[in-house]
mmCIF file of C-alpha atoms in Angstrom:
data_model
loop_
_atom_site.group_PDB
_atom_site.id
_atom_site.type_symbol
_atom_site.label_atom_id
_atom_site.label_comp_id
_atom_site.label_asym_id
_atom_site.label_seq_id
_atom_site.Cartn_x
_atom_site.Cartn_y
_atom_site.Cartn_z
ATOM 1 C CA MET G 1 3.589 -11.171 -11.463
ATOM 2 C CA ILE G 2 3.690 -7.985 -9.416
ATOM 3 C CA GLU G 3 3.919 -4.783 -11.349
ATOM 4 C CA ASN G 4 6.871 -2.595 -10.410
ATOM 5 C CA PHE G 5 4.429 0.294 -9.934
ATOM 6 C CA ARG G 6 2.638 -1.507 -7.115
ATOM 7 C CA ILE G 7 5.941 -2.005 -5.327
ATOM 8 C CA ARG G 8 6.602 1.744 -5.612
ATOM 9 C CA VAL G 9 3.164 2.400 -4.101
ATOM 10 C CA PHE G 10 3.787 -0.068 -1.255
ATOM 11 C CA ARG G 11 7.176 1.517 -0.548
ATOM 12 C CA ALA G 12 5.712 5.046 -0.437
ATOM 13 C CA VAL G 13 2.882 4.024 1.890
ATOM 14 C CA GLY G 14 5.335 2.114 4.082
ATOM 15 C CA GLN G 15 7.657 5.105 4.347
ATOM 16 C CA HIS G 16 4.948 7.636 5.137
ATOM 17 C CA LEU G 17 2.517 5.305 6.913
ATOM 18 C CA ASN G 18 -0.083 7.528 5.318
ATOM 19 C CA PHE G 19 -2.037 6.876 2.123
ATOM 20 C CA SER G 20 -2.592 10.573 1.378
ATOM 21 C CA ARG G 21 1.084 11.487 1.709
ATOM 22 C CA ALA G 22 2.036 8.532 -0.488
ATOM 23 C CA ALA G 23 -0.483 9.772 -3.052
ATOM 24 C CA GLU G 24 1.070 13.240 -2.984
ATOM 25 C CA GLU G 25 4.563 11.809 -3.457
ATOM 26 C CA LEU G 26 3.480 9.688 -6.418
ATOM 27 C CA LEU G 27 1.158 12.355 -7.867
ATOM 28 C CA LEU G 28 -1.865 10.077 -7.540
ATOM 29 C CA THR G 29 -5.176 10.226 -5.724
ATOM 30 C CA GLN G 30 -5.662 8.547 -2.357
ATOM 31 C CA PRO G 31 -8.261 6.134 -3.826
ATOM 32 C CA ALA G 32 -5.721 5.060 -6.469
ATOM 33 C CA ILE G 33 -3.196 4.293 -3.739
ATOM 34 C CA THR G 34 -5.802 2.304 -1.806
ATOM 35 C CA GLN G 35 -6.696 0.339 -4.947
ATOM 36 C CA GLN G 36 -3.064 -0.623 -5.574
ATOM 37 C CA ILE G 37 -2.515 -1.725 -1.970
ATOM 38 C CA LYS G 38 -5.714 -3.791 -2.027
ATOM 39 C CA ALA G 39 -4.567 -5.445 -5.264
ATOM 40 C CA LEU G 40 -1.254 -6.400 -3.632
ATOM 41 C CA GLU G 41 -3.047 -7.739 -0.559
ATOM 42 C CA GLU G 42 -5.320 -9.848 -2.759
ATOM 43 C CA GLU G 43 -2.387 -11.128 -4.807
ATOM 44 C CA PHE G 44 -0.461 -12.236 -1.718
ATOM 45 C CA GLY G 45 -3.494 -13.194 0.348
ATOM 46 C CA VAL G 46 -2.268 -11.233 3.364
ATOM 47 C CA PRO G 47 -3.024 -7.803 4.807
ATOM 48 C CA LEU G 48 -0.021 -5.529 4.355
ATOM 49 C CA PHE G 49 -1.197 -2.729 6.635
ATOM 50 C CA ASP G 50 -3.278 -2.563 9.801
ATOM 51 C CA ARG G 51 -5.757 0.250 9.358
ATOM 52 C CA GLY G 52 -7.660 1.776 12.215
ATOM 53 C CA GLY G 53 -8.326 4.944 14.111
ATOM 54 C CA GLY G 54 -6.890 7.110 11.364
ATOM 55 C CA HIS G 55 -3.504 5.389 11.608
ATOM 56 C CA ILE G 56 -1.855 2.613 9.653
ATOM 57 C CA ALA G 57 1.007 0.272 10.475
ATOM 58 C CA LEU G 58 2.826 -2.443 8.593
ATOM 59 C CA THR G 59 1.746 -5.989 9.415
ATOM 60 C CA ALA G 60 3.935 -9.014 9.905
ATOM 61 C CA GLY G 61 2.501 -10.300 6.614
ATOM 62 C CA GLU G 62 1.160 -13.565 7.991
ATOM 63 C CA ARG G 63 -1.337 -15.470 5.872
ATOM 64 C CA ARG G 64 -4.909 -15.553 7.106
#
């Protein structure tokens, strides 16, 4: 089952489209944010964000 905290992390990253800003909002480190997003991606088996070139974007959430 997904922890409510991970949903809060996903929401913050999705709003800011920036891991560092999400970390600031949640008073966490950027690596902690990355770890939580990776855990969600592993749990669902889909990438949640496209990362590249210093930018991130939400994915359509399609299974690979």
